[in-house]
Short mmCIF file of C-alpha atoms in Angstrom, two decimals:
data_model
loop_
_atom_site.label_atom_id
_atom_site.label_comp_id
_atom_site.label_asym_id
_atom_site.label_seq_id
_atom_site.Cartn_x
_atom_site.Cartn_y
_atom_site.Cartn_z
CA UNK A 125 141.23 140.12 75.77
CA UNK A 126 140.96 143.38 73.88
CA UNK A 127 140.64 143.17 70.08
CA UNK A 128 141.41 145.70 67.31
CA UNK A 129 139.87 145.28 63.90
CA UNK A 130 141.51 146.27 60.59
CA UNK A 131 140.64 145.48 56.93
CA UNK A 132 142.95 142.79 55.56
CA UNK A 133 143.92 144.75 52.49
CA UNK A 134 143.74 148.13 50.76
CA UNK A 135 144.68 148.78 47.12
CA UNK A 136 145.50 152.22 45.79
CA UNK A 137 147.00 153.74 42.68
CA UNK A 138 150.14 155.88 42.87
CA UNK A 139 149.35 159.47 43.83
CA UNK A 140 145.94 158.57 45.26
CA UNK A 141 144.94 158.47 48.96
CA UNK A 142 144.90 155.31 51.10
CA UNK A 143 142.84 155.14 54.25
CA UNK A 144 143.23 152.34 56.76
CA UNK A 145 140.81 152.04 59.63
CA UNK A 146 141.26 150.44 63.03
CA UNK A 147 138.33 149.84 65.35
CA UNK A 148 138.25 148.98 69.04
CA UNK A 149 135.99 149.65 72.03
CA UNK A 150 138.68 151.28 74.09
CA UNK A 151 140.06 153.60 71.41
CA UNK A 152 138.06 156.60 72.71
CA UNK A 153 140.06 156.37 75.96
CA UNK A 154 143.42 154.97 74.85
CA UNK A 155 145.96 156.33 72.38
CA UNK A 156 146.50 154.56 69.05
CA UNK A 157 149.75 153.99 67.24
CA UNK A 158 150.51 152.94 63.71
CA UNK A 159 153.44 150.91 62.38
CA UNK A 160 154.65 150.28 58.88
CA UNK A 161 156.39 146.97 58.17
CA UNK A 162 158.03 146.30 54.80
CA UNK A 163 158.83 142.67 53.94
CA UNK A 164 161.78 141.31 55.87
CA UNK A 165 162.16 144.45 57.97
CA UNK A 166 161.33 145.50 61.52
CA UNK A 167 158.26 147.67 62.04
CA UNK A 168 158.56 151.46 61.93
CA UNK A 169 156.43 153.81 63.99
CA UNK A 170 154.62 156.22 61.63
CA UNK A 171 151.96 157.73 63.87
CA UNK A 172 151.76 158.05 67.66
CA UNK A 173 149.06 159.23 70.01
CA UNK A 174 146.38 158.99 67.29
CA UNK A 175 147.67 161.79 65.06
CA UNK A 176 151.28 162.81 65.80
CA UNK A 177 154.05 162.06 63.36
CA UNK A 178 157.54 161.11 64.54
CA UNK A 179 160.47 163.01 63.13
CA UNK A 180 161.61 161.64 59.78
CA UNK A 181 158.18 160.32 58.78
CA UNK A 182 156.90 161.96 55.56
CA UNK A 183 154.06 164.46 55.87
CA UNK A 184 151.87 162.32 53.63
CA UNK A 185 151.24 160.09 56.65
CA UNK A 186 148.53 161.38 58.98
CA UNK A 187 146.27 159.98 61.67
CA UNK A 188 142.84 160.81 62.98
CA UNK A 189 140.36 159.52 65.53
CA UNK A 190 136.62 159.43 65.77
CA UNK A 191 134.83 157.48 68.43
CA UNK A 192 135.86 153.84 68.38
CA UNK A 193 137.73 154.14 65.07
CA UNK A 194 141.14 155.57 64.23
CA UNK A 195 142.32 156.07 60.70
CA UNK A 196 145.72 156.16 59.05
CA UNK A 197 145.73 158.25 55.87
CA UNK A 198 148.50 158.11 53.28
CA UNK A 199 148.12 160.99 50.88
CA UNK A 200 149.83 160.90 47.47
CA UNK A 201 150.75 157.24 47.83
CA UNK A 202 154.15 156.24 46.53
CA UNK A 203 155.44 152.81 45.51
CA UNK A 204 157.63 152.66 48.60
CA UNK A 205 154.49 152.87 50.83
CA UNK A 206 153.56 149.32 49.85
CA UNK A 207 153.77 147.46 53.18
CA UNK A 208 151.79 146.01 56.02
CA UNK A 209 150.36 148.51 58.50
CA UNK A 210 149.46 147.64 62.09
CA UNK A 211 147.49 149.69 64.57
CA UNK A 212 148.29 149.27 68.25
CA UNK A 213 146.72 150.39 71.46
CA UNK A 214 146.49 149.46 75.13
CA UNK A 215 143.97 148.62 77.74
CA UNK A 216 143.89 150.40 81.09
CA UNK A 217 146.49 148.11 82.68
CA UNK A 218 149.35 148.85 80.26
CA UNK A 219 148.69 145.67 78.31
CA UNK A 220 149.27 146.26 74.64
CA UNK A 221 147.54 144.83 71.60
CA UNK A 222 148.09 144.95 67.85
CA UNK A 223 145.48 144.91 65.15
CA UNK A 224 145.74 142.04 62.61
CA UNK A 225 147.42 144.25 60.05
CA UNK A 226 146.45 145.71 56.67
CA UNK A 227 148.37 145.02 53.50
CA UNK A 228 148.63 148.10 51.33
CA UNK A 229 149.16 147.35 47.67
CA UNK A 230 150.17 150.10 45.25
CA UNK A 231 148.75 149.25 41.88
CA UNK B 155 171.72 157.62 67.71
CA UNK B 156 169.33 155.16 69.39
CA UNK B 157 170.14 151.55 68.56
CA UNK B 158 168.81 148.21 69.71
CA UNK B 159 170.93 145.25 68.56
CA UNK B 160 169.62 141.73 69.14
CA UNK B 161 171.40 138.43 69.43
CA UNK B 162 171.58 135.95 66.60
CA UNK B 163 169.24 133.28 65.37
CA UNK B 164 168.50 130.24 67.55
CA UNK B 165 167.34 126.69 66.82
CA UNK B 166 165.83 124.84 69.74
CA UNK B 167 164.09 121.59 70.44
CA UNK B 168 160.54 121.42 71.83
CA UNK B 169 160.60 121.72 75.58
CA UNK B 170 163.87 123.70 75.65
CA UNK B 171 164.34 127.35 76.64
CA UNK B 172 165.72 130.27 74.68
CA UNK B 173 167.17 133.58 75.84
CA UNK B 174 167.30 136.55 73.46
CA UNK B 175 169.34 139.66 74.23
CA UNK B 176 168.72 143.26 73.16
CA UNK B 177 171.73 145.56 73.58
CA UNK B 178 170.71 149.25 73.68
CA UNK B 179 172.68 152.43 73.10
CA UNK B 180 172.22 156.10 72.37
CA UNK B 181 169.77 156.92 75.19
CA UNK B 182 169.37 156.78 78.95
CA UNK B 183 168.35 153.17 79.52
CA UNK B 184 166.50 153.76 82.80
CA UNK B 185 164.25 156.44 81.29
CA UNK B 186 162.44 153.97 79.05
CA UNK B 187 160.97 150.51 79.06
CA UNK B 188 161.64 147.67 76.70
CA UNK B 189 158.85 145.70 75.08
CA UNK B 190 159.00 142.41 73.23
CA UNK B 191 156.93 141.50 70.19
CA UNK B 192 157.03 138.39 68.04
CA UNK B 193 155.94 137.54 64.51
CA UNK B 194 155.35 134.00 63.33
CA UNK B 195 156.04 133.32 59.65
CA UNK B 196 153.45 135.06 57.48
CA UNK B 197 151.53 136.27 60.54
CA UNK B 198 150.95 139.57 62.33
CA UNK B 199 152.64 141.17 65.29
CA UNK B 200 152.01 139.69 68.72
CA UNK B 201 152.81 141.61 71.90
CA UNK B 202 154.60 139.54 74.60
CA UNK B 203 155.16 141.97 77.44
CA UNK B 204 157.31 144.82 78.65
CA UNK B 205 159.85 145.63 81.36
CA UNK B 206 160.66 148.94 83.01
CA UNK B 207 164.23 150.04 82.44
CA UNK B 208 164.39 151.60 85.90
CA UNK B 209 162.47 149.42 88.30
CA UNK B 210 162.40 146.07 86.53
CA UNK B 211 158.62 146.01 86.75
CA UNK B 212 157.18 143.57 84.23
CA UNK B 213 153.81 143.07 82.58
CA UNK B 214 153.41 139.91 80.48
CA UNK B 215 150.78 139.00 77.95
CA UNK B 216 148.45 136.32 79.22
CA UNK B 217 149.28 133.92 76.39
CA UNK B 218 152.95 133.56 77.53
CA UNK B 219 152.42 134.11 81.27
CA UNK B 220 154.24 131.45 83.26
CA UNK B 221 156.67 130.67 80.45
CA UNK B 222 158.28 134.10 79.87
CA UNK B 223 160.79 136.07 81.90
CA UNK B 224 162.00 139.54 80.95
CA UNK B 225 165.00 140.99 82.68
CA UNK B 226 167.42 143.89 82.26
CA UNK B 227 171.05 144.58 83.10
CA UNK B 228 171.38 148.34 83.60
CA UNK B 229 175.20 148.07 83.78
CA UNK B 230 175.31 146.90 80.16
CA UNK B 231 172.00 148.54 79.09
CA UNK B 232 170.82 145.19 77.82
CA UNK B 233 167.39 143.60 78.02
CA UNK B 234 166.70 139.89 77.89
CA UNK B 235 163.73 137.72 76.96
CA UNK B 236 163.67 134.12 78.15
CA UNK B 237 160.96 131.77 76.95
CA UNK B 238 160.68 128.29 78.43
CA UNK B 239 158.96 125.02 77.47
CA UNK B 240 159.20 125.95 73.80
CA UNK B 241 156.63 124.62 71.33
CA UNK B 242 156.63 124.58 67.58
CA UNK B 243 154.20 127.53 67.53
CA UNK B 244 156.80 129.63 69.35
CA UNK B 245 158.81 129.68 66.11
CA UNK B 246 158.92 133.33 65.15
CA UNK B 247 161.00 136.44 64.75
CA UNK B 248 161.32 138.09 68.13
CA UNK B 249 161.71 141.87 68.31
CA UNK B 250 162.63 144.18 71.15
CA UNK B 251 161.55 147.81 71.02
CA UNK B 252 161.93 150.89 73.18
CA UNK B 253 158.79 151.95 75.02
CA UNK B 254 157.73 155.15 76.66
CA UNK B 255 158.85 158.76 76.76
CA UNK B 256 156.94 161.50 75.01
CA UNK B 257 155.93 159.21 72.16
CA UNK B 258 154.55 156.53 74.39
CA UNK B 259 154.69 153.87 71.70
CA UNK B 260 157.36 151.54 70.43
CA UNK B 261 159.62 154.10 68.78
CA UNK B 262 162.84 152.23 68.09
CA UNK B 263 163.08 148.51 67.18
CA UNK B 264 165.77 145.88 67.14
CA UNK B 265 166.52 143.98 63.93
CA UNK B 266 164.76 140.84 65.14
CA UNK B 267 165.93 137.43 66.20
CA UNK B 268 164.64 134.28 64.46
CA UNK B 269 163.81 131.50 66.88
CA UNK B 270 163.08 128.13 65.31
CA UNK B 271 161.62 125.33 67.43
CA UNK B 272 161.98 122.00 65.73
CA UNK B 273 162.70 118.39 66.69
#
């Protein structure tokens, strides 16, 4: 099976920048997606196709890709950004996989 | 607006089956697929499979292959997930989500259905 790797946690002060990485061998060839999940809620798509932002998602959320690593950046972090963040991608046969998730704590 | 509304919580005994529904509205059902994801208590997201809204083609995750069946009813724009031979580690919140289109990811999600497997 195909694995994605994320750091378990990231801590950031309000107004600072949080960066969450996701690594996987197939990321150079497959799109990556990022989801935010607040406690007790369904996930929300915040970045699609590596770096595109769905309508309604604040501009402080951005995505980038370099080699086997994709990065979700939250600029000017706000208290409401405290959540779990999951990266997701696919293998060549439309089988999808999630990373283990990163808990973002706003200090 | 796009909505996915799931059926209510279920409690099942080990070995039983469960069928969860996902009623969609606000978009052309056959233009997108539906994917299913589950989340055990305190754990991460786990992809279970997806079904095409037009052809009924399915692709299941290996870990549930043989126990899972995903279907759709285009007349009611509803998707279904059936999981058989339930075990305690199947206890989780099960989510449906819309798949495909320009975005290509899981862009709209249902509210989740809690399935508890307990004797």
